Tab-separated table of C-alpha atoms in Angstrom:
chain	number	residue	atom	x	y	z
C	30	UNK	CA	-43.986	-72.668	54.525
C	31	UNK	CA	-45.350	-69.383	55.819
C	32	UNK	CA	-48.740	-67.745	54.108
C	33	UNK	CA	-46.488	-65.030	52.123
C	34	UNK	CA	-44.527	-67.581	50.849
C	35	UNK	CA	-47.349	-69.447	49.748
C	36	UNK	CA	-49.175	-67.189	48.297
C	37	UNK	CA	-46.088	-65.530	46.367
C	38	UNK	CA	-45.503	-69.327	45.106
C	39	UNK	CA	-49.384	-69.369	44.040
C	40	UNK	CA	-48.856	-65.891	41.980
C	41	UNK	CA	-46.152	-67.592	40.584
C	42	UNK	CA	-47.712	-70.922	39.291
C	43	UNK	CA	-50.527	-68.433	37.835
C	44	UNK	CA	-48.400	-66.482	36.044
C	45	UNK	CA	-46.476	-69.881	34.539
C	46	UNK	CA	-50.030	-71.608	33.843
C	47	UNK	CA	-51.081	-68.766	32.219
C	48	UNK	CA	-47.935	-68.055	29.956
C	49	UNK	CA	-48.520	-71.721	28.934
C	50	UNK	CA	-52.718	-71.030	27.980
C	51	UNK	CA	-50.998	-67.925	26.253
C	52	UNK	CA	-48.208	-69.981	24.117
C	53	UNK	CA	-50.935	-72.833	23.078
C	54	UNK	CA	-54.182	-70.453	22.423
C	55	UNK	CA	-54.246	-70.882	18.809
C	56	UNK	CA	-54.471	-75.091	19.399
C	57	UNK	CA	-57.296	-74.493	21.948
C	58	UNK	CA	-59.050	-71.899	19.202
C	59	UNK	CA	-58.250	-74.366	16.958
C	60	UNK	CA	-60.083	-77.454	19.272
C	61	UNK	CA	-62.914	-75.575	20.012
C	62	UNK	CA	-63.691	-74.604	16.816
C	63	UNK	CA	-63.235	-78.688	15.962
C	64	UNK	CA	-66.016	-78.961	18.970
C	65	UNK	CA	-68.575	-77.071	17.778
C	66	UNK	CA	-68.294	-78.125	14.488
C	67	UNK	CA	-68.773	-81.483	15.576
C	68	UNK	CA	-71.619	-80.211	17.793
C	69	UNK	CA	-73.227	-78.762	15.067
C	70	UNK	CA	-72.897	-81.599	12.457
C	71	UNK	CA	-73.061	-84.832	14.557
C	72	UNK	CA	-75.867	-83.315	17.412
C	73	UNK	CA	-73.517	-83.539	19.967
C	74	UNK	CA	-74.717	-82.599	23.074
C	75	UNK	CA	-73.599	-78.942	24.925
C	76	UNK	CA	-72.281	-80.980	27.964
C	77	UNK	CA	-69.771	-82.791	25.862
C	78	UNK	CA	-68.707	-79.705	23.947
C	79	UNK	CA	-68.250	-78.220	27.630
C	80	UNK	CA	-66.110	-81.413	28.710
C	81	UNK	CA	-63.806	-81.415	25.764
C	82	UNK	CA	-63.051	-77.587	26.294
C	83	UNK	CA	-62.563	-77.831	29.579
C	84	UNK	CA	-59.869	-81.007	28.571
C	85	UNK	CA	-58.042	-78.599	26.810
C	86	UNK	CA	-57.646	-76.055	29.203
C	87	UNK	CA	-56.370	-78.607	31.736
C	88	UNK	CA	-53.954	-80.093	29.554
C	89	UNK	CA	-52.573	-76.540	28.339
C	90	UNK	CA	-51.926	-75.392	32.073
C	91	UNK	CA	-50.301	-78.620	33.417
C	92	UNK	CA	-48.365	-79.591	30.719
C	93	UNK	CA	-44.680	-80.216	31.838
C	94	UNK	CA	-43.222	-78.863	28.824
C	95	UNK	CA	-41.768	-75.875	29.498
C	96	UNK	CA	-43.095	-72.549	27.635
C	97	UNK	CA	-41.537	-69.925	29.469
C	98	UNK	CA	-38.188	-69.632	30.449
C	99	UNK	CA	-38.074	-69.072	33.895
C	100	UNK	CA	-36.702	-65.450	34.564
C	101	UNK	CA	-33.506	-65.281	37.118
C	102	UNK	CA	-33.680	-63.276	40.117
C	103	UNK	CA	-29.955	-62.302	39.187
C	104	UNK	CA	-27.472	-62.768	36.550
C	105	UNK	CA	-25.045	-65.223	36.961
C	106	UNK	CA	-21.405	-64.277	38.292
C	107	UNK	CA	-19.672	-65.403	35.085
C	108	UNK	CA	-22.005	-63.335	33.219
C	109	UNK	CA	-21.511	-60.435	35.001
C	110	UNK	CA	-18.812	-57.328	33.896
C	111	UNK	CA	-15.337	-59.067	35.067
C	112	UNK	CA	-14.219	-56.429	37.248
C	113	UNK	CA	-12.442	-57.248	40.086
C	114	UNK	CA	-13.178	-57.242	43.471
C	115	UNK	CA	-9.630	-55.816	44.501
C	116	UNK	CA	-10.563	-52.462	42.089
C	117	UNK	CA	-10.317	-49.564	44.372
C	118	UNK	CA	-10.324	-45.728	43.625
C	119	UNK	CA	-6.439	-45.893	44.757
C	120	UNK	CA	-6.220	-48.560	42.130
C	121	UNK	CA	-7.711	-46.351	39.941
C	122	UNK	CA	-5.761	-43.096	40.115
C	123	UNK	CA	-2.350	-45.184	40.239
C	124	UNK	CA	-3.087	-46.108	36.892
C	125	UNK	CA	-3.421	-43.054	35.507
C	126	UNK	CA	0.204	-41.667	33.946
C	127	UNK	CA	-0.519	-37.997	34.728
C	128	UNK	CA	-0.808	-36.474	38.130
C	129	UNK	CA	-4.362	-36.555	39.480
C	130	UNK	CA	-5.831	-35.601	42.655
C	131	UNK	CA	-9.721	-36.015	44.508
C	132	UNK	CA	-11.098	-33.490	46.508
C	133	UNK	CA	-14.082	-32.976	48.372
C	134	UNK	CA	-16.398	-29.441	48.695
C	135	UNK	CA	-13.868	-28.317	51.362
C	136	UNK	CA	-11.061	-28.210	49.341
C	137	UNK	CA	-9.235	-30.739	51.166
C	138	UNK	CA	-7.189	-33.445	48.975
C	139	UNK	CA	-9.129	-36.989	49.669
C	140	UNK	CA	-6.961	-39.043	47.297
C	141	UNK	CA	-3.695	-38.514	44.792
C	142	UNK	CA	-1.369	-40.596	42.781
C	143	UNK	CA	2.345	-41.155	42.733
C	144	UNK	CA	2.541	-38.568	39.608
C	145	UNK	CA	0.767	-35.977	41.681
C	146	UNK	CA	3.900	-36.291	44.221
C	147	UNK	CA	6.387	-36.606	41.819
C	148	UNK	CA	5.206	-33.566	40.350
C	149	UNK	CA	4.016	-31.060	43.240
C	150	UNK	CA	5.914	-32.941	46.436
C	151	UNK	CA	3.604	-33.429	49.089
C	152	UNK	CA	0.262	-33.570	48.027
C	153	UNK	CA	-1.253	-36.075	50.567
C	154	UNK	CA	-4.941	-36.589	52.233
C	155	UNK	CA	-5.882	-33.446	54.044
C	156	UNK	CA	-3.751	-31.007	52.456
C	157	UNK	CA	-5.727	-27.790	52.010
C	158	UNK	CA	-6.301	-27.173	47.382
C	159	UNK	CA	-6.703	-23.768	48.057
C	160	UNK	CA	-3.663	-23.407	49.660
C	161	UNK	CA	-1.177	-26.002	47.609
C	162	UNK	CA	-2.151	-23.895	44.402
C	163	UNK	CA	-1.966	-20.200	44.956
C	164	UNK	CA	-1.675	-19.034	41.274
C	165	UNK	CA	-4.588	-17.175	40.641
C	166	UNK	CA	-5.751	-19.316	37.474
C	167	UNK	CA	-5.714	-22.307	39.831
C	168	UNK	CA	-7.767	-20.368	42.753
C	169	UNK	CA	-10.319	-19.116	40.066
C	170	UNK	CA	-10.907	-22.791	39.211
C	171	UNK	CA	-10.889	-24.059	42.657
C	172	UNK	CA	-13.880	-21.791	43.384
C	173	UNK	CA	-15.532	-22.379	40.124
C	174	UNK	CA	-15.732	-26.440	40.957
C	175	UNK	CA	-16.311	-25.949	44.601
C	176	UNK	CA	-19.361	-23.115	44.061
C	177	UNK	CA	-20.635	-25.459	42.054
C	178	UNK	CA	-21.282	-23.244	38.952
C	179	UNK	CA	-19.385	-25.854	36.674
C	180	UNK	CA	-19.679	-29.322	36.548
C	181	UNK	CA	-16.324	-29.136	34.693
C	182	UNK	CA	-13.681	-26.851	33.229
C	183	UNK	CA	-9.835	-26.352	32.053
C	184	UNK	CA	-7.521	-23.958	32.762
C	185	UNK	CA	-3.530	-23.117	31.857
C	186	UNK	CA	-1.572	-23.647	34.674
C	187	UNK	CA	2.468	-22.253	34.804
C	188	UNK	CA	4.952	-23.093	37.173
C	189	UNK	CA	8.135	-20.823	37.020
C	190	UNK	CA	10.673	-22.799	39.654
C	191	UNK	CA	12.122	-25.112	40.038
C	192	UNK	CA	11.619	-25.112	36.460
C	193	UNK	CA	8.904	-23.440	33.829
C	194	UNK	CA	6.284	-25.885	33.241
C	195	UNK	CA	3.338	-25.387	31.739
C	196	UNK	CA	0.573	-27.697	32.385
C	197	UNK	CA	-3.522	-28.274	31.238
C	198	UNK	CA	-5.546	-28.591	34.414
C	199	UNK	CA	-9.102	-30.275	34.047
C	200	UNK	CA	-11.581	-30.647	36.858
C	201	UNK	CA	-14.656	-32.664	37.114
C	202	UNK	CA	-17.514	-33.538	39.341
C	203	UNK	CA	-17.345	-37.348	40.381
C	204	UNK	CA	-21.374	-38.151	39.890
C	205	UNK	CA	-24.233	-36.656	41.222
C	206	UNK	CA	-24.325	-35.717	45.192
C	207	UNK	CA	-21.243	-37.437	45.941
C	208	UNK	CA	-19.324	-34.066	46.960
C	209	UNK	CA	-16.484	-34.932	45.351
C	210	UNK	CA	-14.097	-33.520	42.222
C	211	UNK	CA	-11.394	-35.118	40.565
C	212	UNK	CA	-8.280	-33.057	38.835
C	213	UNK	CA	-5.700	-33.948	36.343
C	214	UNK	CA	-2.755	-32.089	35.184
C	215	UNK	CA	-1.335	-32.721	31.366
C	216	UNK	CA	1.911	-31.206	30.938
C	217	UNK	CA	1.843	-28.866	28.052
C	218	UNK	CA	5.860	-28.223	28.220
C	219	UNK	CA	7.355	-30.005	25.249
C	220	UNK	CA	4.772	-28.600	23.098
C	221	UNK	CA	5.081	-25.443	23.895
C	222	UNK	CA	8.811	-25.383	23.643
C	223	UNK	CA	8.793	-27.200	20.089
C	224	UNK	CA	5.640	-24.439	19.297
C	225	UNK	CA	8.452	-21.528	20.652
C	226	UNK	CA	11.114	-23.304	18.739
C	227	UNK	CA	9.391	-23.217	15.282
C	228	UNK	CA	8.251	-19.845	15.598
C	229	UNK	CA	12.153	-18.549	16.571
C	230	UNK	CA	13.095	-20.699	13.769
C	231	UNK	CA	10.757	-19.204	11.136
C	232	UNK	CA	11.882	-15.763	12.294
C	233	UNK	CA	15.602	-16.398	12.624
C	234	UNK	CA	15.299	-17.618	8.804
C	235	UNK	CA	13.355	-15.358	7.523
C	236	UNK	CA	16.060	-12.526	8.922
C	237	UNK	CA	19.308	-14.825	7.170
C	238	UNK	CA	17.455	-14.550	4.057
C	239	UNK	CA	16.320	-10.936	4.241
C	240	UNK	CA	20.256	-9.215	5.107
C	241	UNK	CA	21.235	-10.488	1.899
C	242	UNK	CA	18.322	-10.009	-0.521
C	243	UNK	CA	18.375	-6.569	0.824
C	244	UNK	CA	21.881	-6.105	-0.256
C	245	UNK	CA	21.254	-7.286	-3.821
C	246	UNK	CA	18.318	-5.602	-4.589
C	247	UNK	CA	20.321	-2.379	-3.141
C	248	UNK	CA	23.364	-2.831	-5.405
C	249	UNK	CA	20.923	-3.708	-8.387
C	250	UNK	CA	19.496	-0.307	-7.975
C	251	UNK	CA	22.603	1.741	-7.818
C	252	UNK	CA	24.269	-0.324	-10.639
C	253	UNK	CA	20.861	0.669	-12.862
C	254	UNK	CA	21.393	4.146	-11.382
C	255	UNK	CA	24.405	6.146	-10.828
C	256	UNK	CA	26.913	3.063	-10.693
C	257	UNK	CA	25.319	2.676	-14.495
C	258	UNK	CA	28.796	3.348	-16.362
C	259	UNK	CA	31.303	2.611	-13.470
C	260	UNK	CA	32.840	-0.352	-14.453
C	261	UNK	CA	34.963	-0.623	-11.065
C	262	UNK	CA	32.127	0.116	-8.997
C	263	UNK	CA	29.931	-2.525	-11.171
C	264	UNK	CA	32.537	-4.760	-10.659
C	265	UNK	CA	32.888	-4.397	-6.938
C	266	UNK	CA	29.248	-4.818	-6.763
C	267	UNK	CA	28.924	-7.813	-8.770
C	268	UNK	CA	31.467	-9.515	-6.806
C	269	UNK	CA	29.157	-8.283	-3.205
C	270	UNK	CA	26.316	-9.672	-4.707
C	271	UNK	CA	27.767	-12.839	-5.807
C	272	UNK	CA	28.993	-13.393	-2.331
C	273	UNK	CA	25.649	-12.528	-0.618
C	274	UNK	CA	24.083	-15.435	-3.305
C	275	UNK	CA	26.091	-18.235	-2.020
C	276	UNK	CA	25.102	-17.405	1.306
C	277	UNK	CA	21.575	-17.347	0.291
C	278	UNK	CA	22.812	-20.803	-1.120
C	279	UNK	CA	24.697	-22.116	1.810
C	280	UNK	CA	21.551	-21.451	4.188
C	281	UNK	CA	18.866	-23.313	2.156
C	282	UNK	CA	21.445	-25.995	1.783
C	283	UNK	CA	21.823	-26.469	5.244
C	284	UNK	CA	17.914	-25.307	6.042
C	285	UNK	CA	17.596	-29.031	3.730
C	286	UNK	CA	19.997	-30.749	5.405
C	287	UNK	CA	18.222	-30.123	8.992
C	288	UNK	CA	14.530	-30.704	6.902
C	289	UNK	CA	15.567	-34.794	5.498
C	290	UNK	CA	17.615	-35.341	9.413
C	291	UNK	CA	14.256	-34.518	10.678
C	292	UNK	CA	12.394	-36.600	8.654
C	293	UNK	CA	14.773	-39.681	8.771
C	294	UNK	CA	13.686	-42.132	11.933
C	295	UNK	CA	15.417	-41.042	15.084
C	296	UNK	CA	17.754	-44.595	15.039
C	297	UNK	CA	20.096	-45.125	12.263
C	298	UNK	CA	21.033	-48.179	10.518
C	299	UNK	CA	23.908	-50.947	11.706
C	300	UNK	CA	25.907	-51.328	9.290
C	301	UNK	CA	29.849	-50.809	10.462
C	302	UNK	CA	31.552	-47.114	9.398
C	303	UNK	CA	35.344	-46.974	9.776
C	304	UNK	CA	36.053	-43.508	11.720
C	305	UNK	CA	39.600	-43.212	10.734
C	306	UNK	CA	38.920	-43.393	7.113
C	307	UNK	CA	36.210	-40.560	7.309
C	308	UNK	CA	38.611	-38.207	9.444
C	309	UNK	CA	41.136	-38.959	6.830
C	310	UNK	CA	38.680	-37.378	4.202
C	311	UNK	CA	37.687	-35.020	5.654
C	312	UNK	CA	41.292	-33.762	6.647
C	313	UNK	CA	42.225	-34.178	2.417
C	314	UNK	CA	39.045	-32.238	1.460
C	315	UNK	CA	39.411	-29.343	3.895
C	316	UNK	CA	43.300	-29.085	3.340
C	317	UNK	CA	42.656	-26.477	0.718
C	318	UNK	CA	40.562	-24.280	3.142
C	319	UNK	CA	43.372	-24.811	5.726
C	320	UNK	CA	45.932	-23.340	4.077
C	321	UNK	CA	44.249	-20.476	3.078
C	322	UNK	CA	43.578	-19.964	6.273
C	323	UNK	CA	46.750	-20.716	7.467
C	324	UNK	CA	46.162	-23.653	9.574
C	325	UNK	CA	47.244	-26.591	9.683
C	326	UNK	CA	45.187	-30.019	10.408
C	327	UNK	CA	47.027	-32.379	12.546
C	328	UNK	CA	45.502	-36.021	12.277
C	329	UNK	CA	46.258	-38.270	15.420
C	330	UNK	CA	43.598	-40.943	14.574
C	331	UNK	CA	46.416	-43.218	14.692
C	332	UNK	CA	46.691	-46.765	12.536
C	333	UNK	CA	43.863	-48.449	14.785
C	334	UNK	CA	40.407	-49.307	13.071
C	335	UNK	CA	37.869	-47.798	15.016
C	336	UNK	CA	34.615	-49.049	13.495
C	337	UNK	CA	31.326	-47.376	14.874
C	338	UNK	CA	27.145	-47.976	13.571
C	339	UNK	CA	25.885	-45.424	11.638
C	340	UNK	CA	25.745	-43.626	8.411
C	341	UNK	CA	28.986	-42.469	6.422
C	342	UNK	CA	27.890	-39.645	4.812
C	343	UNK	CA	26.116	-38.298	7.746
C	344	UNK	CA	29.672	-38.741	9.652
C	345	UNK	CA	31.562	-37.376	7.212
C	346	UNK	CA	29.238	-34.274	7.828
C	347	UNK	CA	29.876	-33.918	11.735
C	348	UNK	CA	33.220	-34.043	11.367
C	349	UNK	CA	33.707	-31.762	8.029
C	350	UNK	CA	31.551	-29.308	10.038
C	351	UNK	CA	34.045	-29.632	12.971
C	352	UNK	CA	37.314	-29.535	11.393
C	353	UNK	CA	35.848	-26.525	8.698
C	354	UNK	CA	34.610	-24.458	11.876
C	355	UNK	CA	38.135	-25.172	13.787
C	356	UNK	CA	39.599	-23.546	10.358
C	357	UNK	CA	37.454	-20.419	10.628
C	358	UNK	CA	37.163	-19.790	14.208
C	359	UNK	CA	40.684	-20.655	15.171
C	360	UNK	CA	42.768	-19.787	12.444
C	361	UNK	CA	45.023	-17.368	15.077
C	362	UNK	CA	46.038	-20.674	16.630
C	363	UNK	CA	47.240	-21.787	13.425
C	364	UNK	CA	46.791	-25.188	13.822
C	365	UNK	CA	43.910	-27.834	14.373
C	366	UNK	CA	44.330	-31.267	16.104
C	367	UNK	CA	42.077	-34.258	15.368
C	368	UNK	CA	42.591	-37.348	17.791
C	369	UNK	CA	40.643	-40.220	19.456
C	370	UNK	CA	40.351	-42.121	22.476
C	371	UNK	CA	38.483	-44.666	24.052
C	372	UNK	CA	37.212	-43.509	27.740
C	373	UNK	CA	35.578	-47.221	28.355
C	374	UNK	CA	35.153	-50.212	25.786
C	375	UNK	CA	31.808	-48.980	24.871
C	376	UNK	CA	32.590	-45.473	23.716
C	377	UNK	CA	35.050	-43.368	21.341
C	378	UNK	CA	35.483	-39.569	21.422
C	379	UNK	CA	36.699	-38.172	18.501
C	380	UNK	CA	38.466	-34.772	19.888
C	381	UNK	CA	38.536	-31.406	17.010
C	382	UNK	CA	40.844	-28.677	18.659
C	383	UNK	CA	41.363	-25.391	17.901
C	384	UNK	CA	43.708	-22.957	19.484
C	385	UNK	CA	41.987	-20.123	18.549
C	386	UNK	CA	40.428	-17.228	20.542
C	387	UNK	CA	38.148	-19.964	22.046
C	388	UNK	CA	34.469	-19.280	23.341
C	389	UNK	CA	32.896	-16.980	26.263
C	390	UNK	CA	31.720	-19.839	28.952
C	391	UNK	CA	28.109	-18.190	28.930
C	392	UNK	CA	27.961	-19.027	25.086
C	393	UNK	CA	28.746	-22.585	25.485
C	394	UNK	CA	25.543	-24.513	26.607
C	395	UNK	CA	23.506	-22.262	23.749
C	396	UNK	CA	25.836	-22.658	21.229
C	397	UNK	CA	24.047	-25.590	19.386
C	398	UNK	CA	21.162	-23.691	18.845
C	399	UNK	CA	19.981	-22.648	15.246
C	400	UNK	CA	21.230	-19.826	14.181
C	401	UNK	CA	22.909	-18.801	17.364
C	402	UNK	CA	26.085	-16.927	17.427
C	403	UNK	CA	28.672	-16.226	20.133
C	404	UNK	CA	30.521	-13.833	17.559
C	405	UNK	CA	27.431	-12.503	15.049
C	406	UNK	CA	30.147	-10.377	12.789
C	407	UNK	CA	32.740	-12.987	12.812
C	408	UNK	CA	30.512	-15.421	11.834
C	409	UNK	CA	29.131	-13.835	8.921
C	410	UNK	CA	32.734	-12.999	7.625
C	411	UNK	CA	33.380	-16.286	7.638
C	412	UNK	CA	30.088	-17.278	5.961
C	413	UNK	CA	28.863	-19.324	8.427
C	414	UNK	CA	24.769	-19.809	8.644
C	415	UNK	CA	24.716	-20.116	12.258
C	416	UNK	CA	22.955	-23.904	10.855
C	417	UNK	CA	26.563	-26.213	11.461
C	418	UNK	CA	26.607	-27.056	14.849
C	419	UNK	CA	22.892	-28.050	15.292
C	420	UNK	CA	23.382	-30.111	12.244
C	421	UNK	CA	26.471	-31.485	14.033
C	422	UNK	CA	24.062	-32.267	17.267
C	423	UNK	CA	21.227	-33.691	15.413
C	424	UNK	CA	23.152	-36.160	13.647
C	425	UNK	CA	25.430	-37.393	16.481
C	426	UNK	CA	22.091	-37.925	18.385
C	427	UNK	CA	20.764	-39.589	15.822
C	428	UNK	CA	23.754	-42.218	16.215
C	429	UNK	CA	22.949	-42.609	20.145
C	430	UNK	CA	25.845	-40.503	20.896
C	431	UNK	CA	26.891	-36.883	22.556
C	432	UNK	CA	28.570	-34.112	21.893
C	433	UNK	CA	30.349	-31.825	24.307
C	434	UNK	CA	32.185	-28.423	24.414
C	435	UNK	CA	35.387	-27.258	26.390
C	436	UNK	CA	36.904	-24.551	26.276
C	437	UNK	CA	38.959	-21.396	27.615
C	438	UNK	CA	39.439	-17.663	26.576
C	439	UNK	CA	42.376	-17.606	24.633
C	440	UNK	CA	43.297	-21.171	24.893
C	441	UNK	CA	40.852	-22.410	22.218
C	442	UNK	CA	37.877	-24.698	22.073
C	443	UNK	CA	37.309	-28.465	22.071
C	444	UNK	CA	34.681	-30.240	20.127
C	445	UNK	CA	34.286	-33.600	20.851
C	446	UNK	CA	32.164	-36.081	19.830
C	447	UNK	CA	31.205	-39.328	22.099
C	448	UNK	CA	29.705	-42.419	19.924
C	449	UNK	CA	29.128	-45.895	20.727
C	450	UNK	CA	30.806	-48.719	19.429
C	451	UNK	CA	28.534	-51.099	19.524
């Protein structure tokens, strides 16, 4: 044994000896105290007072029982944190959802994940930051991280092709000295959109309601003006404002009707709803708006059952929509067709035809939309809300299906709705 070892072994059977004198001090007060007690009382001589002390001592230091706990040089490896040896910083930023890259003070990409080239293509090591991400908000934070006046900060980042996205960039210095920043990109898109979507929807409502409450109160004046005593102008009026009330009507109805969809769960229950019986009542119940329209409804269901999952009455409401907006819109055809078919065991389509005027292509994939109108004037005088057809969508996707649109200029339109059987 070398002298450092020794004498680092001596410090250390010091240390313990004393510990021990420490832990059992008040049983040598305690003995002492018995000495010289005895000393004093009995005449004891000093020597022998002196021996028994000096007992004590010895028998506190080298006693083998063990008063200290003997403190290790290192924990344990089961009671260290259980993180594996295999964790790497690739590891790492794979496991993260959103794209991320790591840069160093250069600029220069040291590390991204797969999301980072899903999102922005090639983004691999060495690739210049400054020069992937040209958009000024992106260069200001660039130089902001790589000045080092921030330790962190967030900016808006937009993308206008291939598509508009709109995404929440955050960058951070990785610790202290290390020279390196880490960036991650939340897409904002969906948000934003629904955000958009509310606010257009708020306005677009609040305009419905305003054209007609602007006619009332306008006809209310004149008839307490100088349509006071004209009955035939009173009566013309009344019958205006009566018309402009069930509009008023018609819209909150349906402005409902989208509210409890909305609220419902986006699945629907299983129990079994017999398609041909619905089409059949909605032909009988529209039958009365036909003919004063001068169509007529042509069901080619055919005798088959055709049982789909979902809910009756909000089936019933698709396909009343349909059939009640083939009426309107293609009453110059003078005739409406309702049939079915099965493209592949796990599907029906449910076709509502018109021969009508049909619709401008560049309508078509907007058509859906609340309160959008290929035809504003025709669709108002024929007291539509502009509210049917994204009722129609909502509902169909809320059965797991599809609906899709056909048609051509002067040939009529084709709604048809795709649902699964099972």
């Amino acid at each position: 044994m070398t002298d450092t070892a020794q004498a680092t072994n001596g410090r250390r059977l010091a240390r313990l000896a004393w510990g021990r004198l420490w832990q059992a001090r008040w049983l040598f007060v305690a003995a002492v105290a018995a000495a010289l007690v005895l000393h004093a009382t009995a005449g004891g001589s000093t020597l022998a007072v002196l021996a028994i002390v000096l007992a004590l001592l010895a028998v506190a230091a080298l006693s083998p029982r063990r008063i200290l706990p003997e403190r290790p040089a290192s924990l344990p490896a089961q009671s260290r944190s259980p993180v594996s040896e295999d964790l790497s910083a690739e590891s790492l930023a794979a496991a993260v959802a959103d794209p991320l890259i790591v840069f160093d003070a250069r600029g220069v990409v040291t590390l991204s994940n797969s999301a980072a080239a899903s999102a922005f293509g090639d983004i691999q090591a060495g690739i210049s930051m400054p020069l992937k991400f040209r958009a000024p908000e992106m260069q200001d934070l660039l130089e902001s991280m790589l000045s080092g006046r921030f330790p962190s900060k967030t900016v808006e980042y937009t993308e206008r092709v291939p598509i508009e996205r709109v995404l929440r960039v955050t960058a951070t210095a990785v610790g202290r000295g290390t020279g390196l920043f880490v960036m991650v990109f939340k897409d904002q898109s969906e948000s934003r959109r629904i955000d958009r979507m509310r606010a257009d929807f708020i306005a677009n409502a609040s305009h419905e309601l305003r054209t007609p409450l602007a006619s009332i109160a306008g006809f209310v004046e004149t008839l307490r003006g100088p349509a006071k005593n004209d009955a035939a102008a009173r009566e013309q009026f009344l019958q205006i404002m009566q018309n402009q009330t069930s509009r008023m009507a018609r819209l909150i109805d349906d402005l409902l009707s989208l509210s409890r969809l909305e609220m419902k769960a986006m699945t629907v229950g299983g129990a079994k709803v017999d398609l041909g019986r619905v089409i059949e009542s909605v032909v009988d119940s529209l039958r009365p708006l036909a003919a004063e329209s001068g169509v007529v409804i042509e069901n080619r269901m055919g005798e088959d059952r055709i049982e789909v999952p979902g809910d009756r009455d909000e089936l019933f409401q698709v396909f009343e929509n349909l059939v009640e907006n083939a009426c309107k819109y293609g009453q110059s055809g003078g005739r409406v067709v309702v049939s079915a078919a099965r493209p592949d065991q796990g599907e029906i389509a449910v076709e509502v035809r018109d021969f009508g005027p049909g619709i401008p292509e560049e309508h078509i994939p907007r058509i859906t939309e609340r309160f959008y109108r290929a035809d504003v004037e025709n669709s108002r005088s024929n007291k539509g809300t502009g509210l049917g057809l994204s009722i129609v969508k909502h509902i169909v996707t809320r059965h797991k299906g599809r609906l899709s649109i056909t048609s051509k200029m002067g040939e009529g339109a084709a709604f048809t709705v795709h649902l699964p059987v099972r």
